[in-house]
Each structure stands twice: as C-alpha cells, then as structure tokens.
PDB file of C-alpha atoms and ligand atoms in Angstrom:
ATOM      1  CA  MET A   1      36.852  74.812  94.873  1.00 92.00           C
ATOM      2  CA  ILE A   2      38.449  75.017  98.304  1.00 96.00           C
ATOM      3  CA  MET A   3      42.245  74.951  98.570  1.00 97.00           C
ATOM      4  CA  LEU A   4      43.786  72.419 100.918  1.00 98.00           C
ATOM      5  CA  SER A   5      46.945  72.741 102.959  1.00 98.00           C
ATOM      6  CA  LYS A   6      49.893  70.681 101.717  1.00 98.00           C
ATOM      7  CA  ARG A   7      49.216  68.159 104.509  1.00 98.00           C
ATOM      8  CA  LEU A   8      45.529  67.682 103.652  1.00 98.00           C
ATOM      9  CA  GLN A   9      46.328  67.630  99.920  1.00 98.00           C
ATOM     10  CA  THR A  10      48.814  64.803 100.495  1.00 98.00           C
ATOM     11  CA  ILE A  11      46.034  62.875 102.249  1.00 98.00           C
ATOM     12  CA  ALA A  12      43.495  63.686  99.502  1.00 98.00           C
ATOM     13  CA  ASP A  13      45.918  62.505  96.809  1.00 98.00           C
ATOM     14  CA  ARG A  14      46.033  59.045  98.382  1.00 98.00           C
ATOM     15  CA  VAL A  15      42.265  58.492  98.363  1.00 98.00           C
ATOM     16  CA  THR A  16      41.202  56.113  95.603  1.00 98.00           C
ATOM     17  CA  TYR A  17      39.137  57.739  92.875  1.00 98.00           C
ATOM     18  CA  GLY A  18      35.420  56.913  93.131  1.00 98.00           C
ATOM     19  CA  SER A  19      35.440  55.799  96.754  1.00 98.00           C
ATOM     20  CA  ARG A  20      32.898  56.836  99.351  1.00 98.00           C
ATOM     21  CA  ILE A  21      34.933  58.371 102.140  1.00 98.00           C
ATOM     22  CA  ALA A  22      34.344  58.713 105.864  1.00 98.00           C
ATOM     23  CA  ASP A  23      36.612  61.340 107.412  1.00 98.00           C
ATOM     24  CA  ILE A  24      36.749  60.855 111.163  1.00 98.00           C
ATOM     25  CA  GLY A  25      37.689  63.842 113.327  1.00 98.00           C
ATOM     26  CA  SER A  26      36.884  66.016 110.339  1.00 98.00           C
ATOM     27  CA  ASP A  27      36.816  69.401 112.115  1.00 98.00           C
ATOM     28  CA  HIS A  28      35.895  71.880 109.319  1.00 97.00           C
ATOM     29  CA  ALA A  29      35.212  69.006 106.896  1.00 98.00           C
ATOM     30  CA  LEU A  30      37.791  70.479 104.519  1.00 98.00           C
ATOM     31  CA  LEU A  31      38.949  67.095 103.278  1.00 98.00           C
ATOM     32  CA  PRO A  32      35.487  65.665 102.429  1.00 98.00           C
ATOM     33  CA  VAL A  33      34.382  68.978 100.884  1.00 98.00           C
ATOM     34  CA  TYR A  34      37.468  69.049  98.649  1.00 98.00           C
ATOM     35  CA  LEU A  35      37.133  65.374  97.679  1.00 98.00           C
ATOM     36  CA  VAL A  36      33.470  65.748  96.682  1.00 98.00           C
ATOM     37  CA  GLN A  37      33.963  69.152  94.996  1.00 98.00           C
ATOM     38  CA  SER A  38      36.847  67.807  92.943  1.00 98.00           C
ATOM     39  CA  GLY A  39      34.758  64.826  91.812  1.00 98.00           C
ATOM     40  CA  LYS A  40      37.168  62.330  93.332  1.00 98.00           C
ATOM     41  CA  CYS A  41      34.550  61.032  95.793  1.00 98.00           C
ATOM     42  CA  PRO A  42      30.848  60.723  94.914  1.00 98.00           C
ATOM     43  CA  ALA A  43      29.780  61.123  98.556  1.00 98.00           C
ATOM     44  CA  ALA A  44      31.274  61.514 101.995  1.00 98.00           C
ATOM     45  CA  ILE A  45      30.608  61.283 105.711  1.00 98.00           C
ATOM     46  CA  ALA A  46      32.294  63.758 108.047  1.00 98.00           C
ATOM     47  CA  GLY A  47      32.448  62.476 111.625  1.00 98.00           C
ATOM     48  CA  GLU A  48      33.123  64.746 114.576  1.00 98.00           C
ATOM     49  CA  LEU A  49      33.007  64.197 118.316  1.00 98.00           C
ATOM     50  CA  ASN A  50      33.063  67.745 119.578  1.00 98.00           C
ATOM     51  CA  PRO A  51      30.249  70.294 119.167  1.00 98.00           C
ATOM     52  CA  GLY A  52      32.403  73.235 117.937  1.00 98.00           C
ATOM     53  CA  PRO A  53      34.155  71.352 115.118  1.00 98.00           C
ATOM     54  CA  TYR A  54      30.883  69.531 114.318  1.00 98.00           C
ATOM     55  CA  GLN A  55      29.136  72.898 113.792  1.00 98.00           C
ATOM     56  CA  ALA A  56      32.110  74.083 111.708  1.00 98.00           C
ATOM     57  CA  ALA A  57      31.750  70.986 109.504  1.00 98.00           C
ATOM     58  CA  VAL A  58      27.983  71.545 109.120  1.00 98.00           C
ATOM     59  CA  LYS A  59      28.620  75.182 108.121  1.00 98.00           C
ATOM     60  CA  GLN A  60      31.427  74.377 105.660  1.00 98.00           C
ATOM     61  CA  THR A  61      29.323  71.679 103.979  1.00 98.00           C
ATOM     62  CA  ALA A  62      26.290  73.975 103.669  1.00 98.00           C
ATOM     63  CA  GLU A  63      28.381  76.859 102.318  1.00 98.00           C
ATOM     64  CA  ALA A  64      29.845  74.546  99.700  1.00 98.00           C
ATOM     65  CA  GLY A  65      26.281  73.556  98.715  1.00 98.00           C
ATOM     66  CA  LEU A  66      27.067  69.904  99.404  1.00 98.00           C
ATOM     67  CA  ASN A  67      24.415  68.945 101.965  1.00 98.00           C
ATOM     68  CA  ALA A  68      23.048  66.308  99.600  1.00 98.00           C
ATOM     69  CA  LEU A  69      26.431  64.585  99.185  1.00 98.00           C
ATOM     70  CA  ILE A  70      28.195  65.047 102.530  1.00 98.00           C
ATOM     71  CA  GLU A  71      26.582  63.884 105.730  1.00 98.00           C
ATOM     72  CA  VAL A  72      28.020  65.448 108.856  1.00 98.00           C
ATOM     73  CA  ARG A  73      27.528  63.176 111.854  1.00 98.00           C
ATOM     74  CA  GLN A  74      28.350  63.844 115.472  1.00 98.00           C
ATOM     75  CA  GLY A  75      29.792  60.955 117.477  1.00 98.00           C
ATOM     76  CA  ASP A  76      32.842  59.218 118.864  1.00 98.00           C
ATOM     77  CA  GLY A  77      35.252  57.827 116.270  1.00 98.00           C
ATOM     78  CA  LEU A  78      33.854  55.197 113.925  1.00 98.00           C
ATOM     79  CA  SER A  79      30.573  54.933 115.858  1.00 98.00           C
ATOM     80  CA  VAL A  80      29.154  57.356 113.263  1.00 98.00           C
ATOM     81  CA  LEU A  81      29.702  54.785 110.513  1.00 98.00           C
ATOM     82  CA  ALA A  82      27.469  51.803 109.701  1.00 96.00           C
ATOM     83  CA  PRO A  83      29.153  48.718 108.197  1.00 94.00           C
ATOM     84  CA  GLY A  84      29.340  48.964 104.405  1.00 94.00           C
ATOM     85  CA  GLU A  85      28.791  52.720 104.225  1.00 97.00           C
ATOM     86  CA  ALA A  86      32.325  53.731 103.248  1.00 98.00           C
ATOM     87  CA  ASP A  87      35.120  52.432 101.019  1.00 98.00           C
ATOM     88  CA  THR A  88      37.797  54.701 102.493  1.00 98.00           C
ATOM     89  CA  VAL A  89      38.329  55.940 106.025  1.00 98.00           C
ATOM     90  CA  SER A  90      40.612  58.889 106.686  1.00 98.00           C
ATOM     91  CA  ILE A  91      41.737  60.035 110.126  1.00 98.00           C
ATOM     92  CA  ALA A  92      44.155  62.939 110.391  1.00 98.00           C
ATOM     93  CA  GLY A  93      45.602  65.444 112.785  1.00 98.00           C
ATOM     94  CA  MET A  94      45.490  63.496 116.045  1.00 98.00           C
ATOM     95  CA  GLY A  95      47.942  61.379 118.014  1.00 98.00           C
ATOM     96  CA  GLY A  96      48.663  57.796 117.035  1.00 98.00           C
ATOM     97  CA  SER A  97      47.391  56.446 120.316  1.00 98.00           C
ATOM     98  CA  LEU A  98      43.946  58.077 119.956  1.00 98.00           C
ATOM     99  CA  MET A  99      43.882  57.087 116.282  1.00 98.00           C
ATOM    100  CA  SER A 100      44.592  53.419 116.936  1.00 98.00           C
ATOM    101  CA  GLY A 101      42.034  53.488 119.786  1.00 98.00           C
ATOM    102  CA  ILE A 102      39.416  54.731 117.304  1.00 98.00           C
ATOM    103  CA  LEU A 103      40.443  52.074 114.781  1.00 98.00           C
ATOM    104  CA  GLN A 104      40.372  49.334 117.415  1.00 98.00           C
ATOM    105  CA  GLU A 105      36.900  50.247 118.666  1.00 98.00           C
ATOM    106  CA  GLY A 106      35.573  50.521 115.129  1.00 98.00           C
ATOM    107  CA  TRP A 107      37.203  47.251 114.126  1.00 97.00           C
ATOM    108  CA  SER A 108      35.813  45.394 117.182  1.00 97.00           C
ATOM    109  CA  ALA A 109      32.323  46.749 116.446  1.00 97.00           C
ATOM    110  CA  GLY A 110      32.556  45.649 112.783  1.00 96.00           C
ATOM    111  CA  ARG A 111      32.310  49.234 111.522  1.00 97.00           C
ATOM    112  CA  LEU A 112      35.286  48.819 109.228  1.00 97.00           C
ATOM    113  CA  ALA A 113      33.454  46.105 107.279  1.00 95.00           C
ATOM    114  CA  GLY A 114      33.593  46.953 103.568  1.00 96.00           C
ATOM    115  CA  VAL A 115      36.286  49.619 104.040  1.00 98.00           C
ATOM    116  CA  ARG A 116      39.017  48.929 101.492  1.00 98.00           C
ATOM    117  CA  GLU A 117      41.591  51.535 102.487  1.00 98.00           C
ATOM    118  CA  LEU A 118      42.699  53.736 105.367  1.00 98.00           C
ATOM    119  CA  VAL A 119      44.487  57.052 104.911  1.00 98.00           C
ATOM    120  CA  LEU A 120      45.986  58.083 108.219  1.00 98.00           C
ATOM    121  CA  GLN A 121      48.022  61.052 109.352  1.00 98.00           C
ATOM    122  CA  PRO A 122      49.045  60.722 112.983  1.00 98.00           C
ATOM    123  CA  ASN A 123      50.689  63.838 114.434  1.00 98.00           C
ATOM    124  CA  VAL A 124      52.828  61.735 116.776  1.00 97.00           C
ATOM    125  CA  GLY A 125      53.044  58.021 117.623  1.00 98.00           C
ATOM    126  CA  GLU A 126      53.235  56.781 114.029  1.00 98.00           C
ATOM    127  CA  ASP A 127      54.711  53.516 115.370  1.00 98.00           C
ATOM    128  CA  ILE A 128      51.501  52.765 117.298  1.00 98.00           C
ATOM    129  CA  VAL A 129      49.455  53.149 114.121  1.00 98.00           C
ATOM    130  CA  ARG A 130      51.807  51.024 111.970  1.00 98.00           C
ATOM    131  CA  ARG A 131      51.782  48.270 114.602  1.00 98.00           C
ATOM    132  CA  TRP A 132      47.975  48.375 114.808  1.00 98.00           C
ATOM    133  CA  LEU A 133      47.707  48.112 111.013  1.00 98.00           C
ATOM    134  CA  ALA A 134      50.094  45.158 110.801  1.00 97.00           C
ATOM    135  CA  GLU A 135      48.430  43.347 113.715  1.00 97.00           C
ATOM    136  CA  HIS A 136      45.040  43.704 112.016  1.00 97.00           C
ATOM    137  CA  ASP A 137      46.241  42.541 108.591  1.00 97.00           C
ATOM    138  CA  TYR A 138      46.111  45.925 106.876  1.00 98.00           C
ATOM    139  CA  VAL A 139      48.959  46.345 104.420  1.00 98.00           C
ATOM    140  CA  LEU A 140      50.750  49.645 104.016  1.00 98.00           C
ATOM    141  CA  GLN A 141      50.742  50.648 100.354  1.00 98.00           C
ATOM    142  CA  SER A 142      52.745  53.834 100.671  1.00 98.00           C
ATOM    143  CA  GLU A 143      54.057  56.386 103.105  1.00 98.00           C
ATOM    144  CA  ALA A 144      54.562  60.084 102.482  1.00 98.00           C
ATOM    145  CA  ILE A 145      56.490  62.609 104.521  1.00 98.00           C
ATOM    146  CA  LEU A 146      56.135  66.357 104.143  1.00 98.00           C
ATOM    147  CA  GLU A 147      57.023  69.593 105.863  1.00 98.00           C
ATOM    148  CA  GLU A 148      54.590  72.438 106.348  1.00 98.00           C
ATOM    149  CA  ASP A 149      54.832  75.504 108.594  1.00 97.00           C
ATOM    150  CA  GLY A 150      57.916  74.101 110.295  1.00 96.00           C
ATOM    151  CA  ARG A 151      56.323  70.738 111.135  1.00 98.00           C
ATOM    152  CA  ILE A 152      57.004  67.369 109.599  1.00 98.00           C
ATOM    153  CA  TYR A 153      54.054  65.061 108.941  1.00 98.00           C
ATOM    154  CA  GLU A 154      53.721  61.462 107.808  1.00 98.00           C
ATOM    155  CA  VAL A 155      50.792  60.098 105.814  1.00 98.00           C
ATOM    156  CA  LEU A 156      50.151  56.352 105.835  1.00 98.00           C
ATOM    157  CA  HIS A 157      48.052  54.660 103.170  1.00 98.00           C
ATOM    158  CA  ALA A 158      46.947  51.119 104.033  1.00 98.00           C
ATOM    159  CA  ALA A 159      44.728  48.669 102.179  1.00 98.00           C
ATOM    160  CA  VAL A 160      42.762  45.530 102.874  1.00 97.00           C
ATOM    161  CA  LEU A 161      43.894  42.588 100.752  1.00 95.00           C
ATOM    162  CA  ALA A 162      41.414  39.938  99.623  1.00 90.00           C
ATOM    163  CA  ASP A 163      43.221  37.233 101.567  1.00 94.00           C
ATOM    164  CA  ALA A 164      44.391  37.650 105.178  1.00 93.00           C
ATOM    165  CA  LYS A 165      47.186  35.111 104.659  1.00 96.00           C
ATOM    166  CA  GLU A 166      48.511  37.154 101.755  1.00 96.00           C
ATOM    167  CA  ALA A 167      48.326  40.291 103.934  1.00 97.00           C
ATOM    168  CA  ARG A 168      50.435  38.584 106.604  1.00 97.00           C
ATOM    169  CA  ARG A 169      52.982  37.504 103.994  1.00 97.00           C
ATOM    170  CA  HIS A 170      53.202  41.080 102.675  1.00 97.00           C
ATOM    171  CA  ASN A 171      53.623  42.444 106.180  1.00 97.00           C
ATOM    172  CA  GLU A 172      56.329  39.885 106.969  1.00 96.00           C
ATOM    173  CA  GLN A 173      58.288  41.176 103.967  1.00 95.00           C
ATOM    174  CA  LEU A 174      57.547  44.831 104.661  1.00 96.00           C
ATOM    175  CA  TYR A 175      58.669  44.590 108.278  1.00 95.00           C
ATOM    176  CA  ASP A 176      61.659  42.365 107.598  1.00 92.00           C
ATOM    177  CA  ALA A 177      64.343  44.605 109.027  1.00 86.00           C
ATOM    178  CA  SER A 178      67.334  42.516 107.985  1.00 85.00           C
ATOM    179  CA  PHE A 179      68.442  45.320 105.627  1.00 82.00           C
ATOM    180  CA  LEU A 180      69.208  47.464 108.688  1.00 81.00           C
ATOM    181  CA  SER A 181      72.741  46.755 109.855  1.00 77.00           C
ATOM    182  CA  LEU A 182      72.027  47.195 113.548  1.00 75.00           C
ATOM    183  CA  GLN A 183      73.437  45.358 116.518  1.00 74.00           C
ATOM    184  CA  LEU A 184      69.944  44.481 117.734  1.00 74.00           C
ATOM    185  CA  PRO A 185      67.801  41.346 117.920  1.00 73.00           C
ATOM    186  CA  SER A 186      65.324  41.174 115.017  1.00 77.00           C
ATOM    187  CA  ALA A 187      62.363  42.253 117.226  1.00 75.00           C
ATOM    188  CA  GLY A 188      64.303  45.403 118.139  1.00 84.00           C
ATOM    189  CA  ARG A 189      65.123  46.098 114.513  1.00 86.00           C
ATOM    190  CA  ARG A 190      61.481  45.679 113.500  1.00 90.00           C
ATOM    191  CA  GLU A 191      60.615  48.267 116.152  1.00 93.00           C
ATOM    192  CA  TRP A 192      62.594  50.830 114.150  1.00 93.00           C
ATOM    193  CA  LEU A 193      60.554  50.039 111.057  1.00 94.00           C
ATOM    194  CA  TYR A 194      57.405  50.761 113.057  1.00 96.00           C
ATOM    195  CA  ARG A 195      58.902  54.000 114.332  1.00 96.00           C
ATOM    196  CA  MET A 196      60.443  55.334 111.127  1.00 95.00           C
ATOM    197  CA  GLY A 197      58.321  53.627 108.491  1.00 96.00           C
ATOM    198  CA  PRO A 198      59.258  50.669 106.291  1.00 95.00           C
ATOM    199  CA  TYR A 199      58.961  52.590 103.000  1.00 96.00           C
ATOM    200  CA  LEU A 200      60.425  55.840 104.327  1.00 96.00           C
ATOM    201  CA  LEU A 201      63.437  54.015 105.756  1.00 92.00           C
ATOM    202  CA  ARG A 202      64.066  52.036 102.585  1.00 91.00           C
ATOM    203  CA  SER A 203      63.770  55.136 100.398  1.00 92.00           C
ATOM    204  CA  GLY A 204      66.237  57.093 102.545  1.00 87.00           C
ATOM    205  CA  GLU A 205      63.933  60.138 102.494  1.00 91.00           C
ATOM    206  CA  PRO A 206      65.947  63.271 103.439  1.00 94.00           C
ATOM    207  CA  LEU A 207      62.971  64.606 105.427  1.00 97.00           C
ATOM    208  CA  LEU A 208      62.928  61.443 107.510  1.00 97.00           C
ATOM    209  CA  LYS A 209      66.554  62.083 108.403  1.00 96.00           C
ATOM    210  CA  LYS A 210      65.719  65.690 109.253  1.00 97.00           C
ATOM    211  CA  LYS A 211      62.823  64.604 111.480  1.00 97.00           C
ATOM    212  CA  TRP A 212      64.989  62.211 113.477  1.00 97.00           C
ATOM    213  CA  LEU A 213      67.909  64.649 113.704  1.00 97.00           C
ATOM    214  CA  LEU A 214      65.434  67.078 115.293  1.00 97.00           C
ATOM    215  CA  GLU A 215      64.366  64.287 117.659  1.00 97.00           C
ATOM    216  CA  LEU A 216      68.031  63.725 118.563  1.00 97.00           C
ATOM    217  CA  GLU A 217      68.397  67.448 119.345  1.00 98.00           C
ATOM    218  CA  LYS A 218      65.302  67.285 121.548  1.00 97.00           C
ATOM    219  CA  LEU A 219      66.633  64.252 123.434  1.00 97.00           C
ATOM    220  CA  GLU A 220      70.019  65.957 123.856  1.00 97.00           C
ATOM    221  CA  ARG A 221      68.297  68.969 125.454  1.00 97.00           C
ATOM    222  CA  ILE A 222      66.425  66.667 127.854  1.00 97.00           C
ATOM    223  CA  CYS A 223      69.685  64.879 128.755  1.00 97.00           C
ATOM    224  CA  ARG A 224      71.370  68.227 129.505  1.00 96.00           C
ATOM    225  CA  GLN A 225      68.529  69.076 131.898  1.00 96.00           C
ATOM    226  CA  LEU A 226      68.776  65.651 133.545  1.00 95.00           C
ATOM    227  CA  GLU A 227      72.544  66.150 134.040  1.00 94.00           C
ATOM    228  CA  LEU A 228      71.720  69.066 136.346  1.00 94.00           C
ATOM    229  CA  SER A 229      69.816  66.797 138.703  1.00 93.00           C
ATOM    230  CA  ALA A 230      71.489  64.692 141.406  1.00 90.00           C
ATOM    231  CA  LEU A 231      68.588  62.228 141.654  1.00 94.00           C
ATOM    232  CA  PRO A 232      69.381  58.565 140.838  1.00 93.00           C
ATOM    233  CA  GLU A 233      66.148  58.422 138.743  1.00 95.00           C
ATOM    234  CA  SER A 234      67.534  61.242 136.577  1.00 95.00           C
ATOM    235  CA  ARG A 235      70.777  59.280 136.011  1.00 94.00           C
ATOM    236  CA  GLU A 236      68.734  56.228 135.017  1.00 95.00           C
ATOM    237  CA  LYS A 237      66.508  58.262 132.687  1.00 95.00           C
ATOM    238  CA  GLU A 238      69.555  59.890 131.103  1.00 96.00           C
ATOM    239  CA  ARG A 239      71.198  56.502 130.609  1.00 95.00           C
ATOM    240  CA  MET A 240      68.034  55.262 128.866  1.00 96.00           C
ATOM    241  CA  LEU A 241      67.774  58.318 126.639  1.00 96.00           C
ATOM    242  CA  ARG A 242      71.466  58.131 125.684  1.00 96.00           C
ATOM    243  CA  GLY A 243      70.907  54.488 124.719  1.00 93.00           C
ATOM    244  CA  GLU A 244      67.953  55.488 122.562  1.00 93.00           C
ATOM    245  CA  MET A 245      69.958  58.294 120.947  1.00 95.00           C
ATOM    246  CA  LYS A 246      72.718  55.843 120.085  1.00 93.00           C
ATOM    247  CA  GLN A 247      70.184  53.571 118.382  1.00 90.00           C
ATOM    248  CA  ILE A 248      68.661  56.478 116.432  1.00 93.00           C
ATOM    249  CA  GLU A 249      72.150  57.429 115.232  1.00 92.00           C
ATOM    250  CA  GLU A 250      72.805  53.837 114.169  1.00 89.00           C
ATOM    251  CA  VAL A 251      69.542  53.673 112.210  1.00 89.00           C
ATOM    252  CA  LEU A 252      70.221  57.045 110.562  1.00 90.00           C
ATOM    253  CA  ALA A 253      73.629  55.783 109.528  1.00 87.00           C
ATOM    254  CA  CYS A 254      71.807  53.067 107.521  1.00 84.00           C
ATOM    255  CA  LEU A 255      69.955  55.688 105.446  1.00 83.00           C
TER     256      LEU A 255
HETATM  257  N1  SAM B   1      41.160  66.000 110.475  1.00 64.94           N
HETATM  258  C1  SAM B   1      41.338  67.437 110.493  1.00 64.94           C
HETATM  259  C2  SAM B   1      42.701  67.792 109.970  1.00 64.94           C
HETATM  260  O1  SAM B   1      43.551  66.894 109.874  1.00 64.94           O
HETATM  261  O2  SAM B   1      42.939  68.949 109.662  1.00 64.94           O
HETATM  262  C3  SAM B   1      41.150  67.992 111.889  1.00 64.94           C
HETATM  263  C4  SAM B   1      42.201  67.610 112.883  1.00 64.94           C
HETATM  264  S1  SAM B   1      41.837  68.259 114.481  1.00 64.94           S
HETATM  265  C5  SAM B   1      43.376  68.653 115.102  1.00 64.94           C
HETATM  266  C6  SAM B   1      41.338  66.786 115.339  1.00 64.94           C
HETATM  267  C7  SAM B   1      39.832  66.653 115.354  1.00 64.94           C
HETATM  268  O3  SAM B   1      39.481  65.372 115.845  1.00 64.94           O
HETATM  269  C8  SAM B   1      39.179  67.678 116.278  1.00 64.94           C
HETATM  270  O4  SAM B   1      38.220  68.396 115.546  1.00 64.94           O
HETATM  271  C9  SAM B   1      38.538  66.819 117.371  1.00 64.94           C
HETATM  272  O5  SAM B   1      37.320  67.366 117.808  1.00 64.94           O
HETATM  273  C10 SAM B   1      38.336  65.491 116.648  1.00 64.94           C
HETATM  274  N2  SAM B   1      38.287  64.315 117.511  1.00 64.94           N
HETATM  275  C11 SAM B   1      39.054  64.035 118.583  1.00 64.94           C
HETATM  276  N3  SAM B   1      38.712  62.844 119.103  1.00 64.94           N
HETATM  277  C12 SAM B   1      37.719  62.360 118.319  1.00 64.94           C
HETATM  278  C13 SAM B   1      36.958  61.162 118.341  1.00 64.94           C
HETATM  279  N4  SAM B   1      37.147  60.236 119.277  1.00 64.94           N
HETATM  280  N5  SAM B   1      36.025  60.984 117.399  1.00 64.94           N
HETATM  281  C14 SAM B   1      35.809  61.927 116.448  1.00 64.94           C
HETATM  282  N6  SAM B   1      36.496  63.079 116.381  1.00 64.94           N
HETATM  283  C15 SAM B   1      37.435  63.293 117.308  1.00 64.94           C
END
C-alpha cells in the first residue's frame, strides 16, 4: 500500500468510510489510490486539469492495479464530475481563491448534487474557503492543523446537513465570535474566525499560534522595508499593516 505524507494522511483520515470520492486536482492520484487500496473508499474519481499531472495520475492508478476502481478524468475542476457520482469531494494543495472558484462553478452547475462532504486543504486563503462554505450552507465539522517540512497546513472537513435552515443555525453558532474579547464590531470579529478557523481558535491550538506568529514576523519584515521608502503610499501601506498586526496580536492574546 502506498504511504501518504502527513498532510495527505490527515485529509484521508477525514474521508467517511465507504464513500465514493472525487479528488479534484489530484496530481499523482496518491489520495484516491491510498483510499481505495486501504478499503476506505470502494471507488474513486481523480480529476486533473493539466496534462502532466493527468498522465502521472493515469500511471499511478495503473501501477497500483486499480484501473477498474479509479477513473482518472482530465478537465477543469468539478466539470469532470456528473451529479450523483460522488459522496465526498476532496480538493487539496491549491490556493483558497482557486479552490472556492472551483467549488462555485461546480455548485452553480449542480455538480455537487449528492455530495455529502468536502475535505479541503487550501495552501493559503483559508478564510475565502470558510466564507464560501458558510455562504453555501456547508457546515464545518472539524478543522485540523499540521506541520510538515517546515510548512503549516490546515484541513477543513465540511458536511451537508439535511436541512438548510439547520445548517444556517449551526453556522450562526460556529461563527459567533462573541467569545473573542476584541475591540471590533461583530462583523470584524467574525472575519477573524474565517481567517483563523472557528474550531482552531476555540481549541487554542499551539500550531495556530505558531502560524500567526510567523505571519506577524513576515508583516514586520514588510513594514521595515516600507519604512525605507519616502513615498506617501508606503506610509499608508505601513499604517494598514501595523493596524492588521495589532489585530492579530489581540486575537492571539485570546488564545
Ligand atoms: N491534490 C494534490 C496534493 O494535495 O498533493 C496535488 C496538489 S498540486 C499542488 C495542485 C494540482 O491541481 C496540480 O496538479 C494542478 O494541475 C491541479 N489543478 C490546478 N487547477 C485545477 C483545476 N482548475 N482543475 C483541476 N485541477 C487543477
């Protein structure tokens, strides 16, 4: 059986046993191959846009002897999926903006019909993905954060509830940021839940703190560069970044 990286294993662990999975942007199809080999998924679809990764997925699937159970399809995002074909959709290793674009197009075209859960691992822009999920009545079930090869990753597991009203009620509770003691209007506080994660923030995950301390260091470096410039735009940008840093520090103090 193939061995997964810690990041892909964290994603695999969140997939519900027995579900038919569609892994979009599958590259070498490692995730679907592992899930079918391990018996967790009876069948899978590996979707890939680009020819190189598509060929890599075809090769990996053939070498694993799984051509009968894993279909590798070339196409853009969820266009490779017909409604009702999958119970779980996973998308990993791309930015949150691209990921939510793929979800939006698939959702508008009805390709997410029948999909009960989404397992998502955005490399950046996690807030964009969380907002998309909440706005489309998906409910986050859990969030994981992990470090591998010097990078910190977040994995989001969201589900479809039977009743959209119930989903909205859940999301209202999940994104109720009143537990954060911040001097911000509630919309601004909710923004921090989208950025840092409602479960991760509530659990006070040490890795979450580490991730945002690294972000603070990055912003500090940018501010130092801006200080060297005499341009009024640089002053304005620095002022904005300092404001953001202050807010990050305030949120971290709540952990
Ligand atoms: N999912 C794998 C993982 O997490 O290890 C591979 C991640 S790789 C960095 C991102 C993959 O997404 C690339 O193979 C790329 O070709 C594919 N990709 C990018 N945009 C896509 C799209 N719109 N539809 C399908 N695949 C896409």
